[in-house]
mmCIF file of C-alpha atoms in Angstrom:
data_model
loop_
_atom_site.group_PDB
_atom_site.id
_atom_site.type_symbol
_atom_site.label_atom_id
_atom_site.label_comp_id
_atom_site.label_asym_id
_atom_site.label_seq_id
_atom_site.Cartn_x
_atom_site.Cartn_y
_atom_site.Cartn_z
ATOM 1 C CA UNK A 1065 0.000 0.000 0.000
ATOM 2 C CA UNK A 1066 2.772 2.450 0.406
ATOM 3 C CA UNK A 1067 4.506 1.785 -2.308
ATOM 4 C CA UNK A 1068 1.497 3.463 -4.424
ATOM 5 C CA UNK A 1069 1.053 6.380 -1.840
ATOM 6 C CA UNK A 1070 1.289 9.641 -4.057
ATOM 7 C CA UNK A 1071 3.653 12.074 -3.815
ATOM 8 C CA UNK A 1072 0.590 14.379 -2.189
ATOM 9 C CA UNK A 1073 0.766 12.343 0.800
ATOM 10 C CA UNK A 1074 3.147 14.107 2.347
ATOM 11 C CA UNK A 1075 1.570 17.473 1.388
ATOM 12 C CA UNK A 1076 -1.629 16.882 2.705
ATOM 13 C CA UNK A 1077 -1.458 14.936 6.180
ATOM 14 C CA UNK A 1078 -5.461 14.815 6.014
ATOM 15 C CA UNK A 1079 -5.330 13.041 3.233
ATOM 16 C CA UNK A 1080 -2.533 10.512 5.162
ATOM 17 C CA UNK A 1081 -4.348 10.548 7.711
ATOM 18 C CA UNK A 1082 -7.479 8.984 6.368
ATOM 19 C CA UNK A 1083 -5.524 7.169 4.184
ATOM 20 C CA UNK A 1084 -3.930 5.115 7.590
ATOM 21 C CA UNK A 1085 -7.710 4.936 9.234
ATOM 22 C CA UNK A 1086 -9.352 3.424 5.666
ATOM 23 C CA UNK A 1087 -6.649 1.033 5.363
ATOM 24 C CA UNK A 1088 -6.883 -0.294 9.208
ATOM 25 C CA UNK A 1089 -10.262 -0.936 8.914
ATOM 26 C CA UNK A 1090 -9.839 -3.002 5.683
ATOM 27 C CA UNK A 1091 -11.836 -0.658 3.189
ATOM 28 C CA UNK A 1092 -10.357 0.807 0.574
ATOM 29 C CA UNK A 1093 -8.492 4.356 0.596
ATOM 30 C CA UNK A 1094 -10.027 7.419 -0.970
ATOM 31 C CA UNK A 1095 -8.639 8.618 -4.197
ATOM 32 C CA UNK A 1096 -6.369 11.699 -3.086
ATOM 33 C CA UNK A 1097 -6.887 14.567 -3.658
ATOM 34 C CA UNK A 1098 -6.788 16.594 -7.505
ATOM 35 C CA UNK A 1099 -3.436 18.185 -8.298
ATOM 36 C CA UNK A 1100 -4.653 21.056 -10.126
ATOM 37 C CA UNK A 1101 -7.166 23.420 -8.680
ATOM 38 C CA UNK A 1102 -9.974 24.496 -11.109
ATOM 39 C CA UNK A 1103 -8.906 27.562 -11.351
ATOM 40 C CA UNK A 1104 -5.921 26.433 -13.284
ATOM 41 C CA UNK A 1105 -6.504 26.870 -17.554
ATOM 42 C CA UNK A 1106 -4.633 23.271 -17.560
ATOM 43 C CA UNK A 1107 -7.649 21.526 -15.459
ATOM 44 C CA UNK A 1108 -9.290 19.047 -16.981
ATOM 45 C CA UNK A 1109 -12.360 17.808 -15.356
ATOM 46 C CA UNK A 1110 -14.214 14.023 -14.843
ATOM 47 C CA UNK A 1111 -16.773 15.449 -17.534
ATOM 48 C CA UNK A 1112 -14.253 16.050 -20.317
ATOM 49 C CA UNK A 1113 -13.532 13.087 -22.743
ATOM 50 C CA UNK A 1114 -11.083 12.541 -25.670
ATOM 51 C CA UNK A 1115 -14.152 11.305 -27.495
ATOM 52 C CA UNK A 1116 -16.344 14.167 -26.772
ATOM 53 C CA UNK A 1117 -17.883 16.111 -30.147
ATOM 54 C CA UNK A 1118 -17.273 20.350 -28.512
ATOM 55 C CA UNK A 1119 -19.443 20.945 -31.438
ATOM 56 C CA UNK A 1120 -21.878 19.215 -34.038
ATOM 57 C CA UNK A 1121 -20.592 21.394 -37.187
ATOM 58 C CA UNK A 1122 -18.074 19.080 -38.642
ATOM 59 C CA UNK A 1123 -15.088 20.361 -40.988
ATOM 60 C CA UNK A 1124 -15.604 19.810 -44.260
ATOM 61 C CA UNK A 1125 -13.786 22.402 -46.212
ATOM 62 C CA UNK A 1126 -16.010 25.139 -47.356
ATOM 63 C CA UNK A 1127 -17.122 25.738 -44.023
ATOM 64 C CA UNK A 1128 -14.422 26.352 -42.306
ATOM 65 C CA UNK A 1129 -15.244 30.065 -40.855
ATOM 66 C CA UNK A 1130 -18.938 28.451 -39.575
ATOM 67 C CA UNK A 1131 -16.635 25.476 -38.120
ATOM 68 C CA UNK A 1132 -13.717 27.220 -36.612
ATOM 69 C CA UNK A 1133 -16.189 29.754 -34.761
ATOM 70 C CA UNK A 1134 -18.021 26.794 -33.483
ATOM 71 C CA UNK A 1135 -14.569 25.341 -31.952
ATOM 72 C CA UNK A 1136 -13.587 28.946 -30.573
ATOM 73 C CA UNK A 1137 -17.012 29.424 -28.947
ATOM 74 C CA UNK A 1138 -16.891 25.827 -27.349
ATOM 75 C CA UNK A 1139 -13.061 25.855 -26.505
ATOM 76 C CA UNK A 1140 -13.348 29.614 -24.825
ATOM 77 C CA UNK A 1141 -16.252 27.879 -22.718
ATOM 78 C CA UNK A 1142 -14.346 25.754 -21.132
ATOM 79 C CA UNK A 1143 -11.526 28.322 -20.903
ATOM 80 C CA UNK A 1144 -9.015 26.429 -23.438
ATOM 81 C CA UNK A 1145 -8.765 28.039 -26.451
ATOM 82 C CA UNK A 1146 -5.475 30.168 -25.224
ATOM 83 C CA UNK A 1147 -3.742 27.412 -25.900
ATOM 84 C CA UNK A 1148 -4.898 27.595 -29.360
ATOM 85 C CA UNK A 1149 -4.774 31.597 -30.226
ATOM 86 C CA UNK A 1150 -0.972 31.539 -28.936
ATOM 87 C CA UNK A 1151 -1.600 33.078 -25.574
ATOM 88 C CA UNK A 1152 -0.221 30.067 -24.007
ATOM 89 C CA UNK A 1153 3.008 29.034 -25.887
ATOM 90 C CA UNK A 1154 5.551 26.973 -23.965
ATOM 91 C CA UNK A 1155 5.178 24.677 -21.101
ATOM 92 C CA UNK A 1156 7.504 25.612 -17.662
ATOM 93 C CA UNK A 1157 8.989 22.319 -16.362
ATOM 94 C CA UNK A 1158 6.413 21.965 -13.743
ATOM 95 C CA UNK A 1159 3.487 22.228 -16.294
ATOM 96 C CA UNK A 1160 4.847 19.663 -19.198
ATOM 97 C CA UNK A 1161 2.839 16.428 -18.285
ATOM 98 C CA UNK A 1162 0.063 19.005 -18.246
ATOM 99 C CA UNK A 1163 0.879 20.457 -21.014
ATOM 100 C CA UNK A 1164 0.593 17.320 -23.036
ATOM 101 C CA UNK A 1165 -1.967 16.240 -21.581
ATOM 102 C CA UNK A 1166 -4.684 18.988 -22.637
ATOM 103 C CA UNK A 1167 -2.983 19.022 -26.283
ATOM 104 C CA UNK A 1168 -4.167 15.340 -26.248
ATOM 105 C CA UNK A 1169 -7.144 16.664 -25.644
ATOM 106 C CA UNK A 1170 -7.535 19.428 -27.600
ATOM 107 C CA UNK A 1171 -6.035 17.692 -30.586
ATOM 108 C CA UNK A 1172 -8.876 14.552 -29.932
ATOM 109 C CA UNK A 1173 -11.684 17.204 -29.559
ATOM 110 C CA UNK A 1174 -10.973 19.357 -33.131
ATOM 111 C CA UNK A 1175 -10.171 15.831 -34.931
ATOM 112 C CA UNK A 1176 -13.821 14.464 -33.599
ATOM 113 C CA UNK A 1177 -15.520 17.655 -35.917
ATOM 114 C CA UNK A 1178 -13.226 17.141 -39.180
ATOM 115 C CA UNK A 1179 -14.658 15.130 -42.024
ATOM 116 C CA UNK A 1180 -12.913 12.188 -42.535
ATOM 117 C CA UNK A 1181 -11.689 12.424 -46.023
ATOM 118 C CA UNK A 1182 -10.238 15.496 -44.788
ATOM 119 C CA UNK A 1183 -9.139 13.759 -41.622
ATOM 120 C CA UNK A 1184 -6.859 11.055 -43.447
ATOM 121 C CA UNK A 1185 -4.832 14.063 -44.934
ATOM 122 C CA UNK A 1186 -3.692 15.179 -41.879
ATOM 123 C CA UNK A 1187 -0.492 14.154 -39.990
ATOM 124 C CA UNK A 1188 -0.482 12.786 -36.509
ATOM 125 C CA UNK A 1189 -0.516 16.298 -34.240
ATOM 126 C CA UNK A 1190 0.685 16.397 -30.693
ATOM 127 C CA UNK A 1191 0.533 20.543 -30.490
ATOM 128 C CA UNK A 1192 -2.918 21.390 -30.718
ATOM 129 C CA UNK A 1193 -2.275 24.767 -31.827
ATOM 130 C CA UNK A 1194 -0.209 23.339 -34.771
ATOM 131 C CA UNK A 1195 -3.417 21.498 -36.185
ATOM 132 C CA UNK A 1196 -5.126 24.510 -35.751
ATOM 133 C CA UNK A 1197 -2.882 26.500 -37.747
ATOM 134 C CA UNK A 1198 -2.475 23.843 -40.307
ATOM 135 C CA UNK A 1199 -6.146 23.890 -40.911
ATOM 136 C CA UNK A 1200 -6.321 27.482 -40.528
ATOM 137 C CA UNK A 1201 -3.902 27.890 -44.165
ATOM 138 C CA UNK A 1202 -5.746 25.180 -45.667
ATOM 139 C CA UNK A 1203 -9.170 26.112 -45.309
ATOM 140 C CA UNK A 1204 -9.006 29.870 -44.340
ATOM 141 C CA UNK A 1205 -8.338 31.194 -47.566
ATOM 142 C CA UNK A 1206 -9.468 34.969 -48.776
ATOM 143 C CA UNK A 1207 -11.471 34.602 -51.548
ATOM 144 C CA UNK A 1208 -12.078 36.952 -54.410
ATOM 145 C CA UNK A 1209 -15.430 35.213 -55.517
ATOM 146 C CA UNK A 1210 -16.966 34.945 -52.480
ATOM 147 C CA UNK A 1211 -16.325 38.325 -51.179
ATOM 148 C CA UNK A 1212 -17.687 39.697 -54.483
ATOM 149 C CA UNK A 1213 -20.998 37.208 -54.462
ATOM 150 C CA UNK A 1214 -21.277 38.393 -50.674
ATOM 151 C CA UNK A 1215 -21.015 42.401 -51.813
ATOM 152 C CA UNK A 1216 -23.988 41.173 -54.191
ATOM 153 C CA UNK A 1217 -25.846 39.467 -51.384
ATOM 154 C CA UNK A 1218 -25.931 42.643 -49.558
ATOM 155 C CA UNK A 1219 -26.855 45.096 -52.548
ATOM 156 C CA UNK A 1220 -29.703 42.487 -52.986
ATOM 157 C CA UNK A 1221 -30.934 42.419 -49.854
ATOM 158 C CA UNK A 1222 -34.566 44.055 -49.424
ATOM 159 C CA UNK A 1223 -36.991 44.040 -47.343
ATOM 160 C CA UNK A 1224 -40.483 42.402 -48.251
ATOM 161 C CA UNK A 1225 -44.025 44.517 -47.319
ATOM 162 C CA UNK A 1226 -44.780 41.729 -45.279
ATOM 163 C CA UNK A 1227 -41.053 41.719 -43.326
ATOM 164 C CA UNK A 1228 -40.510 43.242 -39.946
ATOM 165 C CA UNK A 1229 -37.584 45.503 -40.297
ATOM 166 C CA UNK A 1230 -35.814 43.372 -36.973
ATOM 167 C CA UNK A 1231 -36.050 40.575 -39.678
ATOM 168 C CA UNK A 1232 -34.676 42.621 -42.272
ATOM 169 C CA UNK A 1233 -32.043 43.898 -40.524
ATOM 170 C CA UNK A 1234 -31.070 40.454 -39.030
ATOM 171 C CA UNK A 1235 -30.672 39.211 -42.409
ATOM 172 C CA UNK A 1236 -28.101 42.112 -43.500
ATOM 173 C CA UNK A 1237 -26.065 41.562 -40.290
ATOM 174 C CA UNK A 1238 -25.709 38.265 -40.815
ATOM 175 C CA UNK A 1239 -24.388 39.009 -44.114
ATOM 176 C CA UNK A 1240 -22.163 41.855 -42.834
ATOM 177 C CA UNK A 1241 -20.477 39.426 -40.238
ATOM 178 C CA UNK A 1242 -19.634 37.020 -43.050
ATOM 179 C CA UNK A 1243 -17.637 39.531 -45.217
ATOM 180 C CA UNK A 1244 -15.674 41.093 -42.238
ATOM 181 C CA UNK A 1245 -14.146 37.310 -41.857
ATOM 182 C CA UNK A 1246 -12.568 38.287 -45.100
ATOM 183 C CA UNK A 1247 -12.712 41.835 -44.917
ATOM 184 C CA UNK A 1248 -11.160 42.788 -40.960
ATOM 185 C CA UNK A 1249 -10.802 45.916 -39.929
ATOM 186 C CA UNK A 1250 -7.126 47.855 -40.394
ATOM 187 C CA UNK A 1251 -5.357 47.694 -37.676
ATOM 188 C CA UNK A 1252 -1.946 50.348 -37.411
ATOM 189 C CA UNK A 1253 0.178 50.475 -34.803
ATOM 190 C CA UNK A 1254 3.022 52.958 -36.055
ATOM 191 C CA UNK A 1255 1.904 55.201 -33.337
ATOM 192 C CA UNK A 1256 -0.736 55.937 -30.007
ATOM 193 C CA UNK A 1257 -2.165 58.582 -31.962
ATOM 194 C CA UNK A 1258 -2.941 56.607 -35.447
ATOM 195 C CA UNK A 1259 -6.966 56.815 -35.798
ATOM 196 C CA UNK A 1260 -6.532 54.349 -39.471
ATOM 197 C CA UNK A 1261 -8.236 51.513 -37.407
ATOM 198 C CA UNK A 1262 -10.849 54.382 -36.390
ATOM 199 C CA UNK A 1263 -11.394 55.929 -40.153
ATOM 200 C CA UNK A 1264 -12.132 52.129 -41.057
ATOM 201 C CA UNK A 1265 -14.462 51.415 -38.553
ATOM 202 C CA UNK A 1266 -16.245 54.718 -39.529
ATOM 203 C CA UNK A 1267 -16.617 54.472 -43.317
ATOM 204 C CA UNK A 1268 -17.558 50.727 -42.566
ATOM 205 C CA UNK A 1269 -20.402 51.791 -40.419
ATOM 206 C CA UNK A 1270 -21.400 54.667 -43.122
ATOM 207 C CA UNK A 1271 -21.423 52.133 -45.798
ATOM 208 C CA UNK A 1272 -23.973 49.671 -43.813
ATOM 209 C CA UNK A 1273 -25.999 52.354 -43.119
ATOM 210 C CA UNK A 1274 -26.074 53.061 -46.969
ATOM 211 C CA UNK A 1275 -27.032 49.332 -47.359
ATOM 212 C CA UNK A 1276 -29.994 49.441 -44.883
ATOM 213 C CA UNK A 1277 -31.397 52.364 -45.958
ATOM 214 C CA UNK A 1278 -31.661 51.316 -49.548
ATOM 215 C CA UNK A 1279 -32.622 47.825 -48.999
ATOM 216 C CA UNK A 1280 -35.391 49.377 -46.617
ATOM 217 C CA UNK A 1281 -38.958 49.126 -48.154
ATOM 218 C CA UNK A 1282 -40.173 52.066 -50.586
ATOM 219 C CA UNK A 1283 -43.835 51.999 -49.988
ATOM 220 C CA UNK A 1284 -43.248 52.292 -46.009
ATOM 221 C CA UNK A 1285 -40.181 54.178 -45.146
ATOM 222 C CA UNK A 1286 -39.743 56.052 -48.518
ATOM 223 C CA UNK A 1287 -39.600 59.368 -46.814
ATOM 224 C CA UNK A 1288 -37.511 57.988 -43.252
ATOM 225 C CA UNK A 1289 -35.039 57.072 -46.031
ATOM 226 C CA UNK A 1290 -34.843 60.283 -48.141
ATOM 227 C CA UNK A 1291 -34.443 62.490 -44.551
ATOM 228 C CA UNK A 1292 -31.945 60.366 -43.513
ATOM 229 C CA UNK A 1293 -29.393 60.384 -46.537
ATOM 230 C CA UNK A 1294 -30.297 63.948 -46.545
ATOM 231 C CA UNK A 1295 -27.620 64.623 -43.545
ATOM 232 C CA UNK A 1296 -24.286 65.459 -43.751
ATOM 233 C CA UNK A 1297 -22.842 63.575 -42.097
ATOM 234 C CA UNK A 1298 -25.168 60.378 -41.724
ATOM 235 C CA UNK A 1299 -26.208 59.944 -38.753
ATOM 236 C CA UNK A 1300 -24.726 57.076 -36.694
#
């Protein structure tokens, strides 16, 4: 019996202690105690399974903005996708069995959500943040087409007599959202004082506002429309 006794038995005499009473009175001793407190971004707990599916959206190329939000939504969740995004990046000698221990993990959890065919392409990861990277350049690729049949999504987008403009305007955002995956804002760091990232943000906003209004049905909001594009500047 005490050639098994954990290291922690000698850091936690409550544990030894109950450890000594169990085993005199023949039952078995309780399972000591967990190394890592829950607190810790490395904690794993009883609930979380190699074989788990974090998501149902499964990888299968064209996708890959849907799926990879998916993962970041579930992984953040559970407080794991720093490990991914590069805000973790090397293991201290005291955290290395930890270390590849949730990369197992992680590595088991994005593999569950990849399509096969696309699964047998890939090489045996260990670093979960490599996968994800390798994935990333595969799949995450800013294309020309789409951006343009998106820009034509949006100019199309009107709203019906019969649509609330809530609906309406849900449908633009959602198209909106998709091009700023390819289309992120500038960001400029040459100085404190740069306002590029601002000026983008601002002629972004403008332009959406152009896109609203005109999509907006004639036959109700005709003259909200024409007051509005009247200012200078729009309001925002």
């Amino acid at each position: 019996m005490i050639e098994n006794m954990p290291d922690t038995a000698f850091t936690n005499p409550s544990w030894y202690q109950s450890l000594k009473k169990k085993t005199m009175a023949g039952d078995e001793p309780p399972p000591p105690p967990l190394r890592l407190d829950i607190t810790s971004l490395y904690y794993l707990g009883p609930q979380d399974r190699p074989g788990d599916f974090i998501t149902p959206t499964r990888l299968c190329g064209e996708n890959y903005n849907e799926w990879a939000d998916d993962i970041q939504t579930a992984l953040e969740a559970r407080r794991k996708f720093v490990f991914l995004d590069g805000t973790i990046t090397s293991p201290s000698s005291c955290t290395a069995m930890d270390w590849k221990m949730i990369h197992a993990m992680l590595v088991s959890w994005i593999m569950n959500t990849v399509d096969p065919e696309i699964k047998c392409t890939l090489s045996k990861y260990k670093d979960a943040k490599q996968l994800w990277d390798t994935l990333k350049t595969r799949f995450a690729t800013v294309n020309g087409p789409q951006i343009q049949q998106l820009r034509k999504a949006i100019a199309r987008c009107e709203q019906p007599k019969t649509m609330p403009v809530v609906k309406y305007f849900g449908k633009l955002t959602t198209l909106w959202e998709e091009l700023n995956k390819h289309e992120p804002l500038i960001t400029c760091s040459c100085c404190s004082k740069c306002t590029a990232g601002a000026e983008h943000e601002k002629r972004r906003e403008s332009t959406r506002l152009h896109d609203f209004l005109m999509g907006l049905n004639a036959e109700h909001h005709a003259q909200i429309r024409s007051n509005i594009l009247s200012n200078d500047p729009l309001p925002t």
